Coordinates of N, CA, C and O in Angstrom, one line a residue:
V111 N 0.8 -1.2 0.0 CA 0.0 0.0 0.0 C 0.9 1.2 0.0 O 0.6 2.2 -0.7
Q112 N 1.9 1.2 0.8 CA 2.8 2.4 0.9 C 3.4 2.7 -0.5 O 3.5 3.8 -0.9
K113 N 3.9 1.7 -1.2 CA 4.4 1.8 -2.5 C 3.4 2.4 -3.5 O 3.7 3.2 -4.4
M114 N 2.2 1.9 -3.4 CA 1.1 2.4 -4.3 C 0.9 3.9 -4.1 O 0.7 4.7 -5.0
I115 N 0.8 4.3 -2.8 CA 0.6 5.7 -2.5 C 1.8 6.6 -3.0 O 1.6 7.6 -3.6
Q116 N 3.0 6.1 -2.8 CA 4.2 6.8 -3.3 C 4.2 6.9 -4.9 O 4.5 7.9 -5.4
A117 N 3.8 5.8 -5.5 CA 3.7 5.8 -7.0 C 2.7 6.8 -7.5 O 2.8 7.3 -8.6
D118 N 1.7 7.1 -6.7 CA 0.7 8.1 -7.1 C 1.1 9.5 -6.7 O 0.2 10.4 -6.8
G119 N 2.3 9.7 -6.1 CA 2.7 11.0 -5.8 C 2.6 11.4 -4.3 O 3.0 12.5 -3.9
G120 N 2.1 10.4 -3.5 CA 2.0 10.7 -2.0 C 3.3 10.3 -1.3 O 4.2 9.8 -1.9
T121 N 3.3 10.6 0.0 CA 4.5 10.3 0.8 C 4.5 8.9 1.3 O 5.6 8.4 1.6
G122 N 3.4 8.2 1.2 CA 3.4 6.8 1.6 C 3.0 6.7 3.1 O 3.0 5.6 3.6
D123 N 2.7 7.8 3.8 CA 2.3 7.7 5.2 C 0.8 7.3 5.2 O 0.0 8.0 4.6
Y124 N 0.5 6.3 6.0 CA -0.9 5.9 6.2 C -1.0 5.1 7.5 O 0.0 4.7 8.0
I125 N -2.2 4.9 8.0 CA -2.4 4.1 9.2 C -3.0 2.8 8.7 O -4.0 2.7 8.0
E126 N -2.3 1.7 9.1 CA -2.7 0.4 8.8 C -3.4 -0.3 10.0 O -2.8 -0.3 11.1
D127 N -4.6 -0.7 9.8 CA -5.3 -1.4 10.9 C -5.6 -2.8 10.3 O -6.1 -3.0 9.2
T128 N -5.2 -3.8 11.1 CA -5.4 -5.2 10.6 C -6.5 -5.9 11.4 O -6.1 -6.5 12.5
P129 N -7.7 -5.9 11.0 CA -8.7 -6.7 11.7 C -8.5 -8.2 11.4 O -7.7 -8.6 10.6
P130 N -9.3 -9.0 12.2 CA -9.1 -10.5 11.9 C -9.3 -10.8 10.4 O -10.1 -10.2 9.8
M131 N -8.5 -11.7 9.9 CA -8.4 -12.0 8.5 C -9.8 -12.2 7.9 O -10.1 -11.6 6.8
L132 N -10.7 -13.0 8.5 CA -12.0 -13.2 7.9 C -12.9 -12.1 8.0 O -14.0 -12.1 7.5
G133 N -12.6 -11.0 8.8 CA -13.4 -9.9 9.0 C -13.1 -8.7 8.2 O -13.8 -7.7 8.2
I134 N -12.0 -8.8 7.4 CA -11.6 -7.6 6.6 C -12.6 -7.1 5.7 O -12.9 -5.9 5.7
W135 N -13.2 -7.9 4.9 CA -14.3 -7.5 3.9 C -15.4 -6.9 4.7 O -16.0 -5.9 4.2
N136 N -15.8 -7.4 5.8 CA -17.0 -6.9 6.5 C -16.7 -5.5 7.0 O -17.7 -4.7 7.2
T137 N -15.5 -5.1 7.3 CA -15.2 -3.7 7.8 C -15.6 -2.7 6.7 O -16.1 -1.7 7.1
L138 N -15.5 -3.1 5.5 CA -15.9 -2.2 4.4 C -17.4 -2.2 4.3 O -18.0 -1.1 4.2
L139 N -18.0 -3.3 4.3 CA -19.5 -3.4 4.2 C -20.2 -2.7 5.4 O -21.2 -2.1 5.2
E140 N -19.6 -2.8 6.6 CA -20.2 -2.2 7.8 C -19.8 -0.7 7.9 O -20.4 0.0 8.8
G141 N -18.9 -0.2 7.1 CA -18.6 1.2 7.1 C -17.6 1.6 8.2 O -17.4 2.7 8.5
T142 N -16.9 0.6 8.8 CA -15.9 0.8 9.8 C -14.5 1.0 9.2 O -13.6 1.3 9.9
A143 N -14.4 0.8 7.9 CA -13.1 1.1 7.2 C -13.4 1.8 5.9 O -14.5 1.6 5.3
D144 N -12.5 2.6 5.4 CA -12.6 3.3 4.2 C -12.1 2.5 3.0 O -12.5 2.7 1.9
A145 N -11.2 1.6 3.3 CA -10.6 0.8 2.2 C -10.1 -0.5 2.7 O -9.9 -0.7 3.9
T146 N -10.0 -1.5 1.9 CA -9.5 -2.8 2.3 C -9.0 -3.5 1.0 O -9.3 -3.2 -0.1
W147 N -8.2 -4.6 1.3 CA -7.7 -5.4 0.2 C -8.8 -6.5 -0.1 O -9.2 -7.1 0.8
V148 N -9.1 -6.6 -1.3 CA -10.1 -7.6 -1.7 C -9.6 -8.4 -2.9 O -8.7 -7.9 -3.6
F149 N -10.1 -9.6 -3.1 CA -9.9 -10.3 -4.3 C -11.1 -10.2 -5.2 O -12.2 -10.6 -4.8
L150 N -11.0 -9.6 -6.3 CA -12.1 -9.3 -7.2 C -12.9 -10.6 -7.6 O -14.1 -10.6 -7.8
Q151 N -12.1 -11.7 -7.6 CA -12.7 -13.0 -8.0 C -13.6 -13.5 -6.9 O -14.4 -14.4 -7.1
W152 N -13.5 -12.9 -5.7 CA -14.4 -13.4 -4.6 C -15.2 -12.3 -4.1 O -16.4 -12.2 -4.3
E153 N -14.6 -11.3 -3.4 CA -15.4 -10.2 -2.8 C -15.9 -9.3 -3.9 O -17.0 -8.7 -3.7
G154 N -15.2 -9.2 -5.0 CA -15.8 -8.4 -6.1 C -17.1 -8.9 -6.6 O -18.0 -8.2 -6.9
V155 N -17.1 -10.2 -6.8 CA -18.4 -10.9 -7.2 C -19.5 -10.7 -6.2 O -20.6 -10.4 -6.5
E156 N -19.1 -10.9 -4.9 CA -20.1 -10.7 -3.8 C -20.6 -9.2 -3.8 O -21.8 -9.0 -3.6
A157 N -19.7 -8.3 -4.0 CA -20.1 -6.9 -4.0 C -21.1 -6.6 -5.2 O -22.1 -6.0 -5.0
K158 N -20.8 -7.2 -6.3 CA -21.7 -7.0 -7.5 C -23.1 -7.6 -7.1 O -24.1 -7.0 -7.4
L159 N -23.1 -8.8 -6.5 CA -24.4 -9.5 -6.2 C -25.2 -8.7 -5.2 O -26.4 -8.7 -5.2
K160 N -24.5 -8.0 -4.3 CA -25.1 -7.2 -3.2 C -25.4 -5.8 -3.6 O -25.9 -5.0 -2.8
G161 N -25.0 -5.4 -4.8 CA -25.2 -4.0 -5.3 C -24.2 -3.0 -4.6 O -24.5 -1.8 -4.5
V162 N -23.1 -3.5 -4.1 CA -22.1 -2.6 -3.5 C -21.1 -2.1 -4.6 O -20.5 -2.9 -5.3
E163 N -21.0 -0.8 -4.7 CA -20.1 -0.2 -5.7 C -18.7 -0.1 -5.1 O -18.6 0.4 -4.0
L164 N -17.7 -0.6 -5.8 CA -16.4 -0.5 -5.4 C -15.6 0.4 -6.2 O -15.7 0.4 -7.5
N165 N -14.7 1.2 -5.6 CA -13.7 1.9 -6.3 C -12.4 1.1 -6.3 O -11.9 0.8 -5.2
V166 N -12.0 0.5 -7.4 CA -10.9 -0.4 -7.5 C -9.6 0.3 -7.9 O -9.6 1.0 -8.9
F167 N -8.6 -0.1 -7.2 CA -7.2 0.5 -7.5 C -6.3 -0.7 -7.8 O -5.7 -1.2 -6.9
P168 N -6.3 -1.2 -9.1 CA -5.4 -2.3 -9.4 C -3.9 -2.0 -9.1 O -3.4 -1.0 -9.5
V169 N -3.3 -2.9 -8.3 CA -1.9 -2.6 -7.9 C -1.0 -2.4 -9.1 O 0.0 -1.7 -9.1
C170 N -1.3 -3.1 -10.2 CA -0.4 -3.0 -11.4 C -0.5 -1.6 -12.0 O 0.5 -1.2 -12.7
D171 N -1.5 -0.9 -11.8 CA -1.6 0.5 -12.2 C -0.7 1.4 -11.5 O -0.5 2.6 -11.9
Y172 N -0.1 0.9 -10.4 CA 0.8 1.7 -9.6 C 2.2 1.2 -9.6 O 3.0 1.4 -8.6
G173 N 2.5 0.4 -10.6 CA 3.9 -0.2 -10.7 C 4.2 -1.3 -9.8 O 5.3 -1.7 -9.6
M174 N 3.2 -2.0 -9.2 CA 3.4 -3.1 -8.3 C 3.0 -4.4 -9.0 O 1.9 -4.4 -9.7
P175 N 3.7 -5.4 -8.9 CA 3.3 -6.7 -9.5 C 2.1 -7.3 -8.8 O 1.9 -7.0 -7.6
Y176 N 1.3 -8.0 -9.5 CA 0.2 -8.7 -8.9 C 0.3 -10.2 -9.1 O 0.4 -10.6 -10.2
A177 N 0.2 -10.9 -8.0 CA 0.3 -12.4 -8.1 C -0.8 -13.0 -7.3 O -0.6 -13.4 -6.2
Y178 N -2.0 -13.1 -7.8 CA -3.1 -13.7 -7.2 C -2.8 -15.2 -7.1 O -2.4 -15.8 -8.0
A179 N -2.9 -15.8 -5.9 CA -2.6 -17.2 -5.7 C -3.9 -17.9 -5.3 O -4.2 -18.0 -4.1
P180 N -4.6 -18.5 -6.2 CA -5.8 -19.2 -5.9 C -5.5 -20.5 -5.1 O -4.4 -21.1 -5.2
C181 N -6.4 -20.9 -4.3 CA -6.3 -22.1 -3.5 C -7.5 -22.9 -3.7 O -8.6 -22.5 -3.5
L182 N -7.3 -24.1 -4.1 CA -8.4 -25.1 -4.3 C -8.5 -26.0 -3.0 O -7.4 -26.5 -2.6
C183 N -9.6 -26.1 -2.4 CA -9.8 -26.9 -1.2 C -10.9 -27.9 -1.4 O -11.8 -27.7 -2.2
A184 N -10.8 -29.0 -0.7 CA -11.8 -30.0 -0.8 C -11.8 -30.8 0.5 O -10.8 -30.9 1.2
D185 N -12.9 -31.4 0.9 CA -13.1 -32.2 2.1 C -12.3 -33.5 1.8 O -12.5 -34.2 0.8
P186 N -11.5 -33.9 2.7 CA -10.7 -35.1 2.6 C -11.6 -36.4 2.3 O -11.2 -37.2 1.5
A187 N -12.7 -36.5 3.0 CA -13.6 -37.6 2.9 C -14.2 -37.7 1.4 O -14.3 -38.7 0.8
W188 N -14.5 -36.5 0.9 CA -15.1 -36.4 -0.4 C -14.0 -36.8 -1.4 O -14.3 -37.6 -2.4
L189 N -12.8 -36.3 -1.2 CA -11.7 -36.7 -2.1 C -11.4 -38.2 -2.2 O -11.2 -38.8 -3.2
E190 N -11.5 -38.8 -1.0 CA -11.3 -40.3 -0.9 C -12.4 -41.0 -1.6 O -12.1 -42.0 -2.4
A191 N -13.6 -40.5 -1.5 CA -14.8 -41.2 -2.1 C -14.9 -40.9 -3.6 O -15.6 -41.6 -4.4
N192 N -14.3 -39.8 -4.1 CA -14.4 -39.3 -5.4 C -13.1 -39.0 -6.1 O -13.0 -38.0 -6.8
S193 N -12.1 -39.8 -5.9 CA -10.8 -39.5 -6.4 C -10.7 -39.3 -7.9 O -10.0 -38.4 -8.3
E194 N -11.4 -40.1 -8.7 CA -11.3 -39.9 -10.1 C -12.0 -38.6 -10.6 O -11.4 -37.9 -11.5
V195 N -13.1 -38.3 -9.9 CA -13.7 -37.0 -10.3 C -12.7 -35.8 -9.9 O -12.6 -34.9 -10.7
A196 N -12.1 -35.9 -8.7 CA -11.2 -34.9 -8.3 C -10.0 -34.8 -9.3 O -9.6 -33.7 -9.6
K197 N -9.5 -35.9 -9.7 CA -8.4 -35.9 -10.7 C -8.8 -35.2 -12.0 O -8.0 -34.4 -12.6
R198 N -10.0 -35.5 -12.5 CA -10.4 -34.9 -13.7 C -10.7 -33.4 -13.5 O -10.3 -32.6 -14.4
F199 N -11.2 -33.0 -12.4 CA -11.4 -31.6 -12.1 C -10.0 -30.9 -12.0 O -9.9 -29.8 -12.6
L200 N -9.1 -31.4 -11.4 CA -7.7 -30.8 -11.3 C -7.1 -30.7 -12.7 O -6.5 -29.7 -13.0
A201 N -7.3 -31.7 -13.5 CA -6.7 -31.7 -14.9 C -7.4 -30.6 -15.7 O -6.7 -29.9 -16.4
A202 N -8.7 -30.5 -15.6 CA -9.4 -29.5 -16.3 C -9.1 -28.1 -15.8 O -8.9 -27.2 -16.6
T203 N -8.9 -27.9 -14.5 CA -8.5 -26.7 -13.9 C -7.1 -26.3 -14.5 O -6.8 -25.1 -14.9
A204 N -6.1 -27.2 -14.4 CA -4.8 -26.9 -15.0 C -4.9 -26.5 -16.4 O -4.2 -25.6 -16.8
E205 N -5.7 -27.2 -17.2 CA -5.8 -26.9 -18.6 C -6.4 -25.5 -18.8 O -5.9 -24.7 -19.6
G206 N -7.3 -25.1 -17.9 CA -7.9 -23.8 -18.0 C -6.9 -22.7 -17.7 O -6.8 -21.7 -18.4
Y207 N -6.0 -22.9 -16.7 CA -5.0 -22.0 -16.4 C -4.0 -21.9 -17.5 O -3.5 -20.8 -17.9
K208 N -3.6 -23.0 -18.2 CA -2.7 -22.9 -19.3 C -3.3 -22.1 -20.5 O -2.6 -21.3 -21.1
R209 N -4.6 -22.3 -20.7 CA -5.2 -21.6 -21.8 C -5.3 -20.1 -21.5 O -5.2 -19.3 -22.3
A210 N -5.6 -19.8 -20.2 CA -5.8 -18.4 -19.8 C -4.4 -17.7 -19.9 O -4.4 -16.5 -20.3
A211 N -3.3 -18.4 -19.7 CA -2.0 -17.8 -19.7 C -1.5 -17.7 -21.1 O -0.5 -16.9 -21.4
A212 N -2.1 -18.4 -22.1 CA -1.6 -18.4 -23.5 C -1.9 -17.1 -24.2 O -2.8 -16.4 -23.9

């Protein structure tokens, strides 16, 4: 955040408040914070569904690299019972990432 502010001509001075990880998005929705870090693929979709307008500042617009790291999760019992389905899903997901990167 400091580097983004500096890239936009500011001094980079700001106050950082770190609420509990799973509560960060709610601070914006509840009006207790003016800004927060979101993942557009998750909170951005939720905002759209709830009619919440976001002012988005993509970090790459401020000379910062962006490396979104998706995480795929599954219930271990489901994986054990559905291993072939899981393998096909992961193969299709990998193919999708390859195509998106091409």
